[in-house]
Short mmCIF file of C-alpha atoms and ligand atoms in Angstrom, two decimals:
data_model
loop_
_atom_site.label_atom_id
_atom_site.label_comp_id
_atom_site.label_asym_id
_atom_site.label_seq_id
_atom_site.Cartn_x
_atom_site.Cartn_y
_atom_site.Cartn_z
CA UNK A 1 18.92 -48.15 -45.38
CA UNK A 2 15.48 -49.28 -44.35
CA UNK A 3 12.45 -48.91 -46.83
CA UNK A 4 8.65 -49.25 -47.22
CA UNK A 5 6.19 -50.66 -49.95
CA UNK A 6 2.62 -51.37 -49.97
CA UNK A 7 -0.20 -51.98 -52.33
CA UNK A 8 -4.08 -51.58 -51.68
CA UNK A 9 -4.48 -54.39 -54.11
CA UNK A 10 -4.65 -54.79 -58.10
CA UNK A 11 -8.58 -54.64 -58.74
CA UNK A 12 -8.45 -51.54 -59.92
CA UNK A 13 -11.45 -49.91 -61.64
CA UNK A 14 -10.48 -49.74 -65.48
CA UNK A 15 -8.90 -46.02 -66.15
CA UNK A 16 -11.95 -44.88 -68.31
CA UNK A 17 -14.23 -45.36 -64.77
CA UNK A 18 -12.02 -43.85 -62.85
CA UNK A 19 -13.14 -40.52 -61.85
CA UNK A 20 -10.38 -37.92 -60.72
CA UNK A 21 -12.16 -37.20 -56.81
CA UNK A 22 -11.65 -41.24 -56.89
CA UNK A 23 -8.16 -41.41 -57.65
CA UNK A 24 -7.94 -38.41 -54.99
CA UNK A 25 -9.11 -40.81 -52.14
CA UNK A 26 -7.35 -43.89 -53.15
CA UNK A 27 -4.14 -41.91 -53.50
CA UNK A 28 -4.78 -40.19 -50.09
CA UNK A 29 -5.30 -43.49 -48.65
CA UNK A 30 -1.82 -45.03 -49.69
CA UNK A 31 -0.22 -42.29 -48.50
CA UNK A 32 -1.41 -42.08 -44.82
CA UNK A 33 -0.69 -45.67 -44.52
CA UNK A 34 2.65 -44.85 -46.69
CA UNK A 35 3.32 -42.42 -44.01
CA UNK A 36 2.11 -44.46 -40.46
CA UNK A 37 4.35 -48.00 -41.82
CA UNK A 38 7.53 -44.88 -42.70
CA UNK A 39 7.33 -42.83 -39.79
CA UNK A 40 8.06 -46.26 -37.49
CA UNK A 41 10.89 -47.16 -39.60
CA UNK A 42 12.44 -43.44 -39.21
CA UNK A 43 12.17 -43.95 -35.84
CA UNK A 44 14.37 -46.75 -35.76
CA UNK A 45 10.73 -49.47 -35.60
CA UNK A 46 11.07 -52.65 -36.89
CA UNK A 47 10.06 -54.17 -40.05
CA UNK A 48 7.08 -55.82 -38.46
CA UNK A 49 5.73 -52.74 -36.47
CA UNK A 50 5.94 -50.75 -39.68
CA UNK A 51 4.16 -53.60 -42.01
CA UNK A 52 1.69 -53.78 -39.16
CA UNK A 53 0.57 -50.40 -38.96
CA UNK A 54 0.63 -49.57 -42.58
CA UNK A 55 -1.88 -52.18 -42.82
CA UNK A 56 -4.14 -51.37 -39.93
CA UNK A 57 -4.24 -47.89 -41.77
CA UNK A 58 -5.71 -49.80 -44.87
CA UNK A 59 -8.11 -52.11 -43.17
CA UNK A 60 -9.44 -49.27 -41.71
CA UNK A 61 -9.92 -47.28 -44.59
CA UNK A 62 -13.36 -48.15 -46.60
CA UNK A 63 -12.22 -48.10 -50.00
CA UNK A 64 -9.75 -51.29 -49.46
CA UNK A 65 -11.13 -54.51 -49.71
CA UNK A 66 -9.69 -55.37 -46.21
CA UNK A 67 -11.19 -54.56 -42.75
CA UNK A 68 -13.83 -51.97 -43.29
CA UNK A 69 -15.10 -52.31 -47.02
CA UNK A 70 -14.26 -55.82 -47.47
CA UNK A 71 -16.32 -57.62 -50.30
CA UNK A 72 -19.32 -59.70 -49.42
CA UNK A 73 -19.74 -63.82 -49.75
CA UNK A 74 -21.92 -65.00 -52.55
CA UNK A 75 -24.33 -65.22 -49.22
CA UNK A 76 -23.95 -61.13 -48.06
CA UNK A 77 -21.20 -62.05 -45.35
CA UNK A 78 -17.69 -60.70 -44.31
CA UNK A 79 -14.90 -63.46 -43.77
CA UNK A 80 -11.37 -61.63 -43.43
CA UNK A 81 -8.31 -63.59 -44.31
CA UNK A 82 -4.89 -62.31 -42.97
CA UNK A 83 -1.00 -63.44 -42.45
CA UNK A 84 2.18 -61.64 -41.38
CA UNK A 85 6.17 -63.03 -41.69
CA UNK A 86 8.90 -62.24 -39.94
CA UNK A 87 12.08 -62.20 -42.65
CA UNK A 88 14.50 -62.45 -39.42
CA UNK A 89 13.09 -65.90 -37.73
CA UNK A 90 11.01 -66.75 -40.32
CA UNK A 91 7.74 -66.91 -37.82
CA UNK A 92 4.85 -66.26 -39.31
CA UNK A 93 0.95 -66.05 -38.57
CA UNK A 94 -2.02 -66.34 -40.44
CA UNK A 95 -6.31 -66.24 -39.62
CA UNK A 96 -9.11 -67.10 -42.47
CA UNK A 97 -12.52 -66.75 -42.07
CA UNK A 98 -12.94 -64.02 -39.25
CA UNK A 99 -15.95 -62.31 -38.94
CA UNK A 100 -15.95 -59.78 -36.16
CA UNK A 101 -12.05 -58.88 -35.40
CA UNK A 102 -11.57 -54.85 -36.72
CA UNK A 103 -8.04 -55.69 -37.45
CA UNK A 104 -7.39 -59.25 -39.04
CA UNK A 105 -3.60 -58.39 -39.43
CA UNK A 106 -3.24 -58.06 -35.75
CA UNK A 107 -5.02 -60.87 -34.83
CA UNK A 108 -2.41 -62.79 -37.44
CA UNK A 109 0.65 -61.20 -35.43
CA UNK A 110 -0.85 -62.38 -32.25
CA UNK A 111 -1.00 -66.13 -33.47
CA UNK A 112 2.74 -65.65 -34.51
CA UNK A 113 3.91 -64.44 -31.40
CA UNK A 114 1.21 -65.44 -28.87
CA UNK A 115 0.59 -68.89 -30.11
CA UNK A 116 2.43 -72.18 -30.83
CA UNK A 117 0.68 -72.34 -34.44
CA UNK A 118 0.80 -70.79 -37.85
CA UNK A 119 -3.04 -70.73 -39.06
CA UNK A 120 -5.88 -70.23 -37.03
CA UNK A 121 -9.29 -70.18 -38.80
CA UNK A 122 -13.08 -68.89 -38.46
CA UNK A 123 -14.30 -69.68 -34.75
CA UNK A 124 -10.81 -70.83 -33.48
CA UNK A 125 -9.16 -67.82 -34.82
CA UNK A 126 -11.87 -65.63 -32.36
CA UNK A 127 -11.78 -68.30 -29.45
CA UNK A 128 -8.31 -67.12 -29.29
CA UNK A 129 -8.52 -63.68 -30.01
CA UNK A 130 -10.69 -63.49 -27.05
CA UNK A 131 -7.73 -65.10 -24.97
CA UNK A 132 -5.84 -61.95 -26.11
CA UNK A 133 -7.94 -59.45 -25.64
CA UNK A 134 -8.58 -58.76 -29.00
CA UNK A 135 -11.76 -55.84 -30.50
CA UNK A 136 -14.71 -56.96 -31.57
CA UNK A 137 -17.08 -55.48 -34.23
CA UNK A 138 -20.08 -55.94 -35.21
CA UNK A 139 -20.76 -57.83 -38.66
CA UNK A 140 -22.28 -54.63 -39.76
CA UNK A 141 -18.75 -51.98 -38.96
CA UNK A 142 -17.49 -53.99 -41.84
CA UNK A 143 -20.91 -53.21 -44.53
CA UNK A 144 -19.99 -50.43 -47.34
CA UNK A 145 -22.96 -49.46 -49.68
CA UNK A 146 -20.45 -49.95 -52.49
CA UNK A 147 -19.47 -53.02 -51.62
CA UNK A 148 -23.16 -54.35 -51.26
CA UNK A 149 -23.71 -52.80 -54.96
CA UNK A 150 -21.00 -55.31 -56.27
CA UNK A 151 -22.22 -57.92 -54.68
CA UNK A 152 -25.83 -57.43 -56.14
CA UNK A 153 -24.25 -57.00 -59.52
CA UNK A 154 -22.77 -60.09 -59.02
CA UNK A 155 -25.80 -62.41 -58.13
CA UNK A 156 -27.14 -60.21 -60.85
CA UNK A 157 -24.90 -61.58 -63.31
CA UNK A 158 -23.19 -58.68 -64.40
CA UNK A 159 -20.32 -60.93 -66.78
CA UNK A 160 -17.83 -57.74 -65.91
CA UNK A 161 -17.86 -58.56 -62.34
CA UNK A 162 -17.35 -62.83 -63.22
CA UNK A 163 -14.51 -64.39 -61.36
CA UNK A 164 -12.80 -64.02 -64.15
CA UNK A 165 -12.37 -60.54 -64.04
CA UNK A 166 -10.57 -58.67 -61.27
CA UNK A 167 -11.84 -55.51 -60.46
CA UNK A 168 -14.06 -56.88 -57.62
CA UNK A 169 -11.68 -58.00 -56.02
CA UNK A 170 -8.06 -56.02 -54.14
CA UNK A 171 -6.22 -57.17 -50.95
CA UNK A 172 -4.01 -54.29 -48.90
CA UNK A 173 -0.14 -55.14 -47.94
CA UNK A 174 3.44 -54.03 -47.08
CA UNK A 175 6.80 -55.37 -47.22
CA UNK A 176 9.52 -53.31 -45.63
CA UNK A 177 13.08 -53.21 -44.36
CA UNK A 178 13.81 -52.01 -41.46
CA UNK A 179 17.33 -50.29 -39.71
CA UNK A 180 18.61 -53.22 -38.92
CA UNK A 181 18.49 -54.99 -41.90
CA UNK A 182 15.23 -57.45 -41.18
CA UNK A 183 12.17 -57.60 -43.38
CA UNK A 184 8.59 -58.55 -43.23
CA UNK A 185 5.29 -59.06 -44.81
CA UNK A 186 2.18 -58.83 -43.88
CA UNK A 187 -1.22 -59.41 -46.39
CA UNK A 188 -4.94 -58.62 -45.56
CA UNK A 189 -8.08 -59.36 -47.24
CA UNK A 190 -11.77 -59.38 -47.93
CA UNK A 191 -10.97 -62.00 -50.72
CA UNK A 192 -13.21 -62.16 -53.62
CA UNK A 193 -16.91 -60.49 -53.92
CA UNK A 194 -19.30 -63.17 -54.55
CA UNK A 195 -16.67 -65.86 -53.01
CA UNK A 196 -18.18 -69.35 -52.14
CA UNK A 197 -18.70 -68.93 -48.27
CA UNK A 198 -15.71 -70.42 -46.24
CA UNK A 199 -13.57 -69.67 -49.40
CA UNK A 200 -10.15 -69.12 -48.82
CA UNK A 201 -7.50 -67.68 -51.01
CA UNK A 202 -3.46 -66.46 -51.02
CA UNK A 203 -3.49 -64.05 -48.44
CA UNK A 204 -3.09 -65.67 -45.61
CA UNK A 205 -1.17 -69.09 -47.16
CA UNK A 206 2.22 -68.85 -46.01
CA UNK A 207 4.79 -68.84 -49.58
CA UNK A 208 1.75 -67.88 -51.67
CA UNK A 209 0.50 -64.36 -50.55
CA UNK A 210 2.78 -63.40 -48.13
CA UNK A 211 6.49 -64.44 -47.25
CA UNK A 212 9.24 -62.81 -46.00
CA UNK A 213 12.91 -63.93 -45.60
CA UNK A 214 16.10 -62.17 -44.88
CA UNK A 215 17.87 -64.17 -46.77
CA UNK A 216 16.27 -63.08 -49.57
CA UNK A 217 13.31 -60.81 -50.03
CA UNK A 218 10.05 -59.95 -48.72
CA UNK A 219 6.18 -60.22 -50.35
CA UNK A 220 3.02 -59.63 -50.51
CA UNK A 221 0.46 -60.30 -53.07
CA UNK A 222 -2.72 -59.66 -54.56
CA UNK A 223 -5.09 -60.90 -57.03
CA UNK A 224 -6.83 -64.27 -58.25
CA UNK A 225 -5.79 -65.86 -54.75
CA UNK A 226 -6.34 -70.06 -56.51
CA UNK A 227 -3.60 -69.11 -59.10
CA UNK A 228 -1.42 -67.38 -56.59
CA UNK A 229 -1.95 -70.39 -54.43
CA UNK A 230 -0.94 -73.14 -57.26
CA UNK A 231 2.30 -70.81 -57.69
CA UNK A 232 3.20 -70.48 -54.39
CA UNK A 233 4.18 -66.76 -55.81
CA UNK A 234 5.67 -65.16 -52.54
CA UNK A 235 8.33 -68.06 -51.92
CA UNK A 236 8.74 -68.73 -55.64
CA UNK A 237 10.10 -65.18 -55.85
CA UNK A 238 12.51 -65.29 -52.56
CA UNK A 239 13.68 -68.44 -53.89
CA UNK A 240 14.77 -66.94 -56.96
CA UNK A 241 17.14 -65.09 -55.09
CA UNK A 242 18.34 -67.28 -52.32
CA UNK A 243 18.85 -70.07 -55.20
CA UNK A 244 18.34 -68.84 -58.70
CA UNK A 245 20.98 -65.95 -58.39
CA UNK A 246 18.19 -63.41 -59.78
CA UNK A 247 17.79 -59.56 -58.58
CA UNK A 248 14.39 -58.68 -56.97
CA UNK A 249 13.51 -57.28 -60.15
CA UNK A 250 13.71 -60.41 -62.32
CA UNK A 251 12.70 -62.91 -59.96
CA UNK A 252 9.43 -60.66 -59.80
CA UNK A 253 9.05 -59.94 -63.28
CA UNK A 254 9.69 -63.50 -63.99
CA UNK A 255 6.83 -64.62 -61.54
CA UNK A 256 4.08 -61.99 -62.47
CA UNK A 257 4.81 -61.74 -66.26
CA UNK A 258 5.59 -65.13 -66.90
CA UNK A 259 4.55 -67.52 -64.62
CA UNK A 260 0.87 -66.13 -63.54
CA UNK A 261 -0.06 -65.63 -67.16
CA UNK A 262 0.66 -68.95 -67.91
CA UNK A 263 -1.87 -70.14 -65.03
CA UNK A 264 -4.55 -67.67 -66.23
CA UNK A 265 -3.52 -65.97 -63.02
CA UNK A 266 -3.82 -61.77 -62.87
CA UNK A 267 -2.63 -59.72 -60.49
CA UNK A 268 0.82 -58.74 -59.10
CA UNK A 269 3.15 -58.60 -56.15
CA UNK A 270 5.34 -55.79 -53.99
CA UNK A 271 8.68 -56.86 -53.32
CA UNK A 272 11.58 -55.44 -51.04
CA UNK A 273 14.84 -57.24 -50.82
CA UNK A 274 17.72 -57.01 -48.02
CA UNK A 275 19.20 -53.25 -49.73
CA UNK A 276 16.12 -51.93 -49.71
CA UNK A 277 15.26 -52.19 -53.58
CA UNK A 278 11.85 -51.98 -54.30
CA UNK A 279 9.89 -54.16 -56.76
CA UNK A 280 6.50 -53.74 -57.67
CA UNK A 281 4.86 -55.57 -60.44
CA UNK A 282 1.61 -56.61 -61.93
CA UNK A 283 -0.21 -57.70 -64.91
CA UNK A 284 -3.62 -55.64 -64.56
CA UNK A 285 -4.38 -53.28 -65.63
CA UNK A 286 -3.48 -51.44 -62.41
CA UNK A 287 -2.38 -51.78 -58.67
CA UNK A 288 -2.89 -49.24 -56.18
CA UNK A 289 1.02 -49.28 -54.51
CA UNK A 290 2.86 -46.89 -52.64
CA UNK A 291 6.63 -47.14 -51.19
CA UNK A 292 9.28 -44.66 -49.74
CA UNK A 293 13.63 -45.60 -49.64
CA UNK A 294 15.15 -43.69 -47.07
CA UNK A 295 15.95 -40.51 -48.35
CA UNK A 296 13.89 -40.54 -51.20
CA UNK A 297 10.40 -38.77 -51.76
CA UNK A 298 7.62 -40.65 -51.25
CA UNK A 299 5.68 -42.30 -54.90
CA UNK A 300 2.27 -43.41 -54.85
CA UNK A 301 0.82 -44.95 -57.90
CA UNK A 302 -2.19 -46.89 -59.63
CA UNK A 303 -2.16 -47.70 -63.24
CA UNK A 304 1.47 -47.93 -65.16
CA UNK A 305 3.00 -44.57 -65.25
N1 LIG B 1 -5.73 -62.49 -53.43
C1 LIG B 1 -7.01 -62.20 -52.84
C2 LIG B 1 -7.81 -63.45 -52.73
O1 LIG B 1 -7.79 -64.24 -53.66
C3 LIG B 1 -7.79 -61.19 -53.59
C4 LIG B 1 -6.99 -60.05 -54.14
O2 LIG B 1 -5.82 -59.89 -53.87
O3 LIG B 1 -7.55 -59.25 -54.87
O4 LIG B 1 -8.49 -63.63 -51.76
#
C-alpha cells in the first residue's frame, strides 16, 4: 500500500464567493501537486520525497498561502514558516521567518538532514541556506495583487477579515505513506495576513502543525496556528493511536471536533496512518484537500461533500 494526502489549507472563501473559474484553479492546483507527491510514491519514492514535492508544487502555485502568494505582515512583508518529519527516525526540520528562500519546505528538509538542529529561524535559517546552496528570491517573487488587497482590507478594518475569522489565512501540506511502510509530514506557510511581524504559528512547531510517526500516524495542519499550538494537535492525534487505542479516524475527529472548538480554535488536519487510511477533517467551513490510495482514483475536494 502506499498513499498520498494533502490540503492547500482551510481558509477557504465562504461557498456563496466562490466563483466556479475559482474553484477550477484551486482544484487544478491540488491535483498537480496530488499528482507530482503520487507519481514518486508509484515509483517506489519515499514518503519524504513525495511530501516534499507535493509541497514545492503548492508553494509555487499563487493561490496558496505558501511560497508564492503568501499573506503579508501587518507591516506589507513575507516571513515563510516551514517543517518536515520523518515517521521512520522521527527527524524532523523546521525554519520561521524566511524572507527570500523560493521553497521554505526544502530549506526545512535541509536543516533535518544537513544540520545537527531542529529549528532554524529568520537570518540563521538563510545564513545556512547559503551554506547549502539554497535559491534566493527576491522579496517581491513572493507579492500577489490579491494578497496585497487582503492585507489593505485588513489595516482597513474590514471585521470579516479579523483574526478571528479564517478565510485570510490557509497553509499547504501532505502526509503520505510510502512502499515501504514509512510516513511523513511536511507543513508550509505564509501564516496569517495582517500577522504581528516576527509572528510565528503551528506550522513549523514540531507536535503542533506537523508530526509524523510510524508508529502511529502522520499530520499536517492548518488554521488558527496559537490554538493549534496550545493543542499540540499533530502529536495529540498520533498519540491517540500509539496510546489511546483509537483509529485515525477518531483520534482526528476527536481533536478537530472536540478539542479545537473547545479552544476557540478553527481549522482542521490531514491524517494518514501506517495502512494507508486517510483522514481528513476540519471544522470550517471548508479545506482545500486532495489524496490518492494506491489503486484508487484520485479525490480532490473543498467544502463538505
Ligand atoms: N496555521 C497557520 C498559521 O497559524 C495558518 C493556516 O493554516 O491557515 O500560521
Amino acid at each position: 500500500m502506499f498513499a498520498l494526502a494533502i490540503h492547500g489549507g482551510a481558509g477557504t472563501l465562504p461557498r456563496a464567493e466562490m466563483s466556479g473559474d475559482m474553484e477550477r484553479l484551486y482544484r487544478a492546483g491540488l491535483g498537480e501537486a496530488l499528482k507530482a507527491g503520487y507519481s514518486v510514491l508509484e515509483s517506489g519514492g519515499t514518503a519524504l520525497d513525495a511530501v516534499t514535492d507535493a509541497v514545492v508544487m503548492l508553494e509555487d502555485h499563487a493561490l496558496f498561502n505558501a511560497g508564492h502568494g503568501a499573506v503579508f505582515t501587518l507591516d506589507g512583508q513575507i516571513e515563510l514558516d516551514a517543517s518536515i518529519m520523518d515517521g521512520a527516525t522521527l527527524k524532523a526540520g523546521a525554519v520561521c521567518g524566511v524572507t527570500h528562500i523560493k521553497n521554505p519546505v526544502e530549506l526545512a528538509r535541509a536543516v533535518m538532514e544537513h544540520s545537527d538542529y531542529v529549528m532554524l529561524s529568520g537570518g540563521g535559517a538563510e545564513e545556512f541556506a547559503l551554506t547549502r546552496g539554497f535559491q534566493f528570491v527576491p522579496r517581491s517573487y513572493f507579492y500577489t495583487a490579491a494578497r496585497w488587497r487582503q492585507l489593505e482590507r485588513i489595516r482597513g478594518g474590514d471585521a470579516r477579515l479579523s483574526p478571528l475569522t479564517i478565510s485570510h489565512v490557509g497553509t499547504v501540506g501532505a502526509v503520505a505513506l510510502d512502499r515501504r511502510g514509512r510516513l511523513a509530514a511536511a507543513t508550509s506557510t505564509g501564516g496569517m495576513t495582517g500577522k504581528r511581524y516576527q509572528r510565528i504559528g503551528d506550522s513549523p512547531i514540531i507536535g503542533a502543525g506537523t508530526y509524523a510517526d510510524d508508529r502511529a500516524c502522520a499530520v499536517s495542519a492548518t488554521g488558527h496556528g496559537e490554538v493549534f499550538i496550545r493543542a499540540a494537535v499533530a502529536h495529540d492525534i498520533c498519540a491517540r493511536l500509539r496510546f489511546g487505542g483509537r483509529s485515525l479516524a477518531q483520534a482526528v475527529r476527536e481533536v478537530v471536533l472536540e478539542e479545537l472548538p473547545a479552544l476557540g480554535g478553527e481549522g482542521g488536519v490531514i491524517a494518514i496512518d501506517g495502512q494507508g487510511r486517510i483522514a481528513m477533517e476540519f471544522n470550517s467551513e471548508g479545506m482545500f484537500r486532495a489524496s490518492r490510495r494506491a489503486g484508487e482514483e484520485p479525490r480532490v475536494d473543498i467544502y463538505r461533500s
